[in-house]
Short mmCIF file of C-alpha atoms in Angstrom, two decimals:
data_model
loop_
_atom_site.label_atom_id
_atom_site.label_comp_id
_atom_site.label_asym_id
_atom_site.label_seq_id
_atom_site.Cartn_x
_atom_site.Cartn_y
_atom_site.Cartn_z
CA UNK A 50 0.15 0.12 0.25
CA UNK A 51 1.72 3.43 -1.08
CA UNK A 52 2.44 5.67 2.03
CA UNK A 53 -0.19 8.60 0.93
CA UNK A 54 -2.99 5.82 0.41
CA UNK A 55 -1.90 4.62 4.02
CA UNK A 56 -1.93 7.70 5.81
CA UNK A 57 -5.26 8.65 3.86
CA UNK A 58 -6.99 5.26 5.20
CA UNK A 59 -6.08 6.08 9.03
CA UNK A 60 -6.73 9.45 9.12
CA UNK A 61 -10.33 9.19 7.57
CA UNK A 62 -11.13 7.55 10.59
CA UNK A 63 -10.44 9.64 13.51
CA UNK A 64 -10.68 10.07 16.18
CA UNK A 65 -10.81 6.33 16.97
CA UNK A 66 -8.72 3.29 18.11
CA UNK A 67 -6.71 1.52 14.89
CA UNK A 68 -5.32 -2.12 14.97
CA UNK A 69 -2.71 -2.77 12.60
CA UNK A 70 -1.42 -6.00 10.99
CA UNK A 71 1.58 -6.79 9.26
CA UNK A 72 2.87 -3.84 10.09
CA UNK A 73 6.73 -3.66 8.68
CA UNK A 74 9.30 -1.63 9.49
CA UNK A 75 8.96 0.51 6.67
CA UNK A 76 5.14 0.97 7.41
CA UNK A 77 6.29 1.87 11.11
CA UNK A 78 8.39 4.66 10.03
CA UNK A 79 5.47 5.95 7.55
CA UNK A 80 3.32 5.99 10.56
CA UNK A 81 5.27 7.47 13.47
CA UNK A 82 6.78 10.11 10.97
CA UNK A 83 3.76 11.51 9.90
CA UNK A 84 2.94 14.55 11.34
CA UNK A 85 -0.95 14.10 10.32
CA UNK A 86 -0.98 10.63 11.85
CA UNK A 87 0.54 12.35 15.09
CA UNK A 88 -1.50 14.59 15.24
CA UNK A 89 -4.85 12.68 14.96
CA UNK A 90 -3.84 9.56 16.87
CA UNK A 91 -0.90 10.59 19.06
CA UNK A 92 -0.98 7.45 21.02
CA UNK A 93 1.18 4.88 19.20
CA UNK A 94 2.25 1.42 20.39
CA UNK A 95 3.92 0.07 17.05
CA UNK A 96 5.91 -3.66 17.10
CA UNK A 97 6.98 -3.71 13.14
CA UNK A 98 8.29 -6.78 11.95
CA UNK A 99 9.43 -7.91 8.68
CA UNK A 100 7.10 -11.16 8.75
CA UNK A 101 3.29 -11.72 9.04
CA UNK A 102 3.59 -10.66 12.73
CA UNK A 103 3.88 -7.08 13.02
CA UNK A 104 1.49 -5.27 14.80
CA UNK A 105 0.36 -1.36 15.73
CA UNK A 106 -1.98 0.33 18.07
CA UNK A 107 -2.87 4.06 16.85
CA UNK A 108 -5.31 5.82 19.77
CA UNK A 109 -6.89 9.01 19.70
CA UNK A 110 -7.03 9.04 23.47
CA UNK A 111 -4.26 8.54 26.27
CA UNK A 112 -3.02 5.14 26.52
CA UNK A 113 -2.01 4.18 30.09
CA UNK A 114 0.41 1.30 29.88
CA UNK A 115 1.04 -1.08 27.50
CA UNK A 116 2.20 -4.51 27.23
CA UNK A 117 4.20 -5.83 23.49
CA UNK A 118 3.78 -9.94 24.05
CA UNK A 119 5.97 -11.66 21.67
CA UNK A 120 4.51 -14.60 22.44
CA UNK A 121 2.31 -16.82 20.14
CA UNK A 122 0.58 -14.96 19.00
CA UNK A 123 2.38 -11.90 19.35
CA UNK A 124 -0.21 -8.97 20.74
CA UNK A 125 -0.48 -5.58 21.83
CA UNK A 126 -2.20 -5.55 24.94
CA UNK A 127 -3.13 -1.40 26.34
CA UNK A 128 -5.78 0.46 28.50
CA UNK A 129 -6.79 3.60 26.33
CA UNK A 130 -8.81 6.24 28.29
CA UNK A 131 -11.93 6.12 25.98
CA UNK A 132 -14.54 8.54 26.19
CA UNK A 133 -17.23 8.06 28.66
CA UNK A 134 -15.10 5.47 30.09
CA UNK A 135 -12.30 4.88 33.06
CA UNK A 136 -10.35 2.50 30.92
CA UNK A 137 -11.26 0.05 27.83
CA UNK A 138 -8.57 -2.75 27.71
CA UNK A 139 -7.63 -3.49 24.01
CA UNK A 140 -5.72 -6.35 23.43
CA UNK A 141 -4.05 -6.41 19.24
CA UNK A 142 -3.12 -9.49 17.58
CA UNK A 143 -2.78 -12.06 14.48
CA UNK A 144 -2.61 -15.54 14.81
CA UNK A 145 -1.08 -18.00 13.15
CA UNK A 146 -2.41 -19.23 9.59
CA UNK A 147 -4.11 -23.09 9.91
CA UNK A 148 -1.23 -24.30 7.28
CA UNK A 149 1.48 -26.62 7.60
CA UNK A 150 3.72 -26.93 4.14
CA UNK A 151 3.82 -30.52 3.05
CA UNK A 152 5.28 -32.37 0.47
CA UNK A 153 1.86 -31.56 -1.87
CA UNK A 154 1.71 -27.81 -0.75
CA UNK A 155 -0.32 -26.20 1.93
CA UNK A 156 -2.50 -28.14 4.14
CA UNK A 157 -5.22 -27.69 7.25
CA UNK A 158 -3.00 -27.65 10.22
CA UNK A 159 -4.90 -25.52 12.50
CA UNK A 160 -3.39 -26.58 15.95
CA UNK A 161 -0.75 -24.03 16.57
CA UNK A 162 -3.46 -21.08 16.01
CA UNK A 163 -5.70 -23.28 17.78
CA UNK A 164 -2.96 -23.18 20.83
CA UNK A 165 -2.32 -19.59 20.10
CA UNK A 166 -6.28 -18.84 20.22
CA UNK A 167 -6.43 -19.91 23.72
CA UNK A 168 -3.93 -18.51 25.46
CA UNK A 169 -5.19 -15.15 23.75
CA UNK A 170 -8.67 -16.14 25.07
CA UNK A 171 -6.89 -16.45 28.35
CA UNK A 172 -5.58 -12.66 28.34
CA UNK A 173 -8.98 -11.68 27.79
CA UNK A 174 -10.74 -13.56 30.84
CA UNK A 175 -8.17 -11.72 32.42
CA UNK A 176 -9.96 -8.32 31.93
CA UNK A 177 -13.27 -9.73 31.89
CA UNK A 178 -12.30 -11.60 35.55
CA UNK A 179 -11.47 -8.21 36.86
CA UNK A 180 -14.65 -6.37 35.39
CA UNK A 181 -12.78 -3.93 33.05
CA UNK A 182 -14.43 -3.64 29.56
CA UNK A 183 -12.30 -5.33 27.21
CA UNK A 184 -11.99 -5.39 23.10
CA UNK A 185 -9.90 -7.59 20.95
CA UNK A 186 -9.18 -6.51 17.47
CA UNK A 187 -7.05 -8.56 14.87
CA UNK A 188 -6.68 -11.24 11.86
CA UNK A 189 -7.59 -14.29 13.89
CA UNK A 190 -6.81 -16.27 10.39
CA UNK A 191 -10.39 -18.38 11.81
CA UNK A 192 -13.76 -18.27 10.20
CA UNK A 193 -16.77 -18.65 11.92
CA UNK A 194 -17.69 -22.06 10.92
CA UNK A 195 -14.80 -23.85 12.92
CA UNK A 196 -14.60 -25.29 16.40
CA UNK A 197 -12.03 -23.03 17.75
CA UNK A 198 -14.22 -20.31 17.05
CA UNK A 199 -16.91 -21.26 19.43
CA UNK A 200 -14.44 -21.69 21.97
CA UNK A 201 -12.77 -18.43 21.52
CA UNK A 202 -16.27 -16.21 21.47
CA UNK A 203 -18.21 -17.78 24.31
CA UNK A 204 -19.16 -14.91 26.81
CA UNK A 205 -17.33 -12.46 24.31
CA UNK A 206 -19.87 -10.33 21.37
CA UNK A 207 -18.62 -11.00 17.44
CA UNK A 208 -19.31 -7.39 16.23
CA UNK A 209 -20.22 -8.61 12.79
CA UNK A 210 -22.90 -11.07 14.35
CA UNK A 211 -24.36 -8.67 16.42
CA UNK A 212 -24.28 -5.63 14.02
CA UNK A 213 -22.54 -6.19 10.53
CA UNK A 214 -24.46 -6.28 7.18
CA UNK A 215 -23.76 -8.44 4.47
CA UNK A 216 -21.43 -11.25 4.44
CA UNK A 217 -18.65 -9.25 6.40
CA UNK A 218 -15.83 -10.79 4.49
CA UNK A 219 -12.41 -8.96 4.93
CA UNK A 220 -9.58 -11.21 3.01
CA UNK A 221 -9.24 -11.54 -0.61
CA UNK A 222 -6.53 -13.28 -2.71
CA UNK A 223 -3.15 -11.25 -2.91
CA UNK A 224 -2.74 -8.99 -5.64
CA UNK A 225 -6.27 -9.26 -6.94
CA UNK A 226 -8.82 -6.02 -7.81
CA UNK A 227 -11.80 -7.99 -5.89
CA UNK A 228 -14.21 -4.98 -4.29
CA UNK A 229 -15.08 -7.41 -1.84
CA UNK A 230 -13.46 -9.97 0.65
CA UNK A 231 -13.69 -14.01 0.30
CA UNK A 232 -13.10 -14.83 3.61
CA UNK A 233 -14.20 -13.16 7.19
CA UNK A 234 -11.11 -14.05 9.28
CA UNK A 235 -10.30 -10.43 10.42
CA UNK A 236 -12.58 -9.77 13.99
CA UNK A 237 -13.46 -7.86 16.38
CA UNK A 238 -14.98 -9.30 19.98
CA UNK A 239 -15.90 -7.52 22.83
CA UNK A 240 -16.77 -8.41 26.62
CA UNK A 241 -19.66 -7.01 28.86
CA UNK A 242 -20.09 -3.33 28.95
CA UNK A 243 -19.29 -3.20 25.03
CA UNK A 244 -22.45 -3.21 22.43
CA UNK A 245 -21.31 -3.10 19.00
CA UNK A 246 -23.71 -1.12 17.08
CA UNK A 247 -22.15 -1.44 13.43
CA UNK A 248 -19.36 -3.74 11.49
CA UNK A 249 -18.47 -2.91 7.75
CA UNK A 250 -15.85 -3.68 5.71
CA UNK A 251 -14.45 -1.30 3.39
CA UNK A 252 -13.10 -3.29 0.40
CA UNK A 253 -12.21 0.16 -2.07
CA UNK A 254 -8.70 -1.38 -3.70
CA UNK A 255 -5.30 -0.32 -1.81
CA UNK A 256 -3.09 -2.63 -2.68
CA UNK A 257 -3.85 -5.32 0.54
CA UNK A 258 -5.16 -8.37 0.50
CA UNK A 259 -7.27 -7.44 3.54
CA UNK A 260 -9.65 -4.55 3.59
CA UNK A 261 -9.97 -2.46 6.33
CA UNK A 262 -12.89 -3.55 9.06
CA UNK A 263 -14.96 -0.45 10.64
CA UNK A 264 -17.03 -1.46 13.74
CA UNK A 265 -18.48 1.05 15.85
CA UNK A 266 -19.01 0.57 19.61
CA UNK A 267 -21.29 1.90 22.14
CA UNK A 268 -20.80 1.89 26.20
CA UNK A 269 -24.32 -0.29 27.48
CA UNK A 270 -26.17 1.69 29.54
CA UNK A 271 -24.79 5.10 28.09
CA UNK A 272 -27.37 5.61 25.29
#
């Protein structure tokens, strides 16, 4: 994705909390060096990588403490002082793909991904157990047709299922110009106290295989 396209796509969404996936060192430099983005998202936690596991968190509101975990899956856990809230726990993660390379090419092998999702759920459960509102944003490399999905979202709310329209697909094959996704593997999951009111993928062509997932959340009981 060209630098100006990336900056414009992020700037259009301010004010907001933004989770970045597959954040390369080059894109991290663009984001941290942009006067526009620093003005709109002055609070940033960037964990770039040359591999698939680079992550980033941008926030228009103060981040009070953050942990960058180089675990499986890699994730960023932070508390954001969002409007009308004493604190919102935000977890950004990218689960490994459920594939293994065999003699005949890639095969479906979800065990590593499923173990990573179990570890990720334990991070979410810490917030839930302490009564803190929490939201998980990420490329989970998981569809809602798999057993691991039911285990991950048990007791949580999938923003698409609660407030989405259409198929909600967010991924398309690389180097295509499809104006829609083919799989729904990017998700926003919320714990108690948050209510999704809109979930919509933006699949405009920007030179990326993932669509942007726009989600609007409300604080329950706050109107």
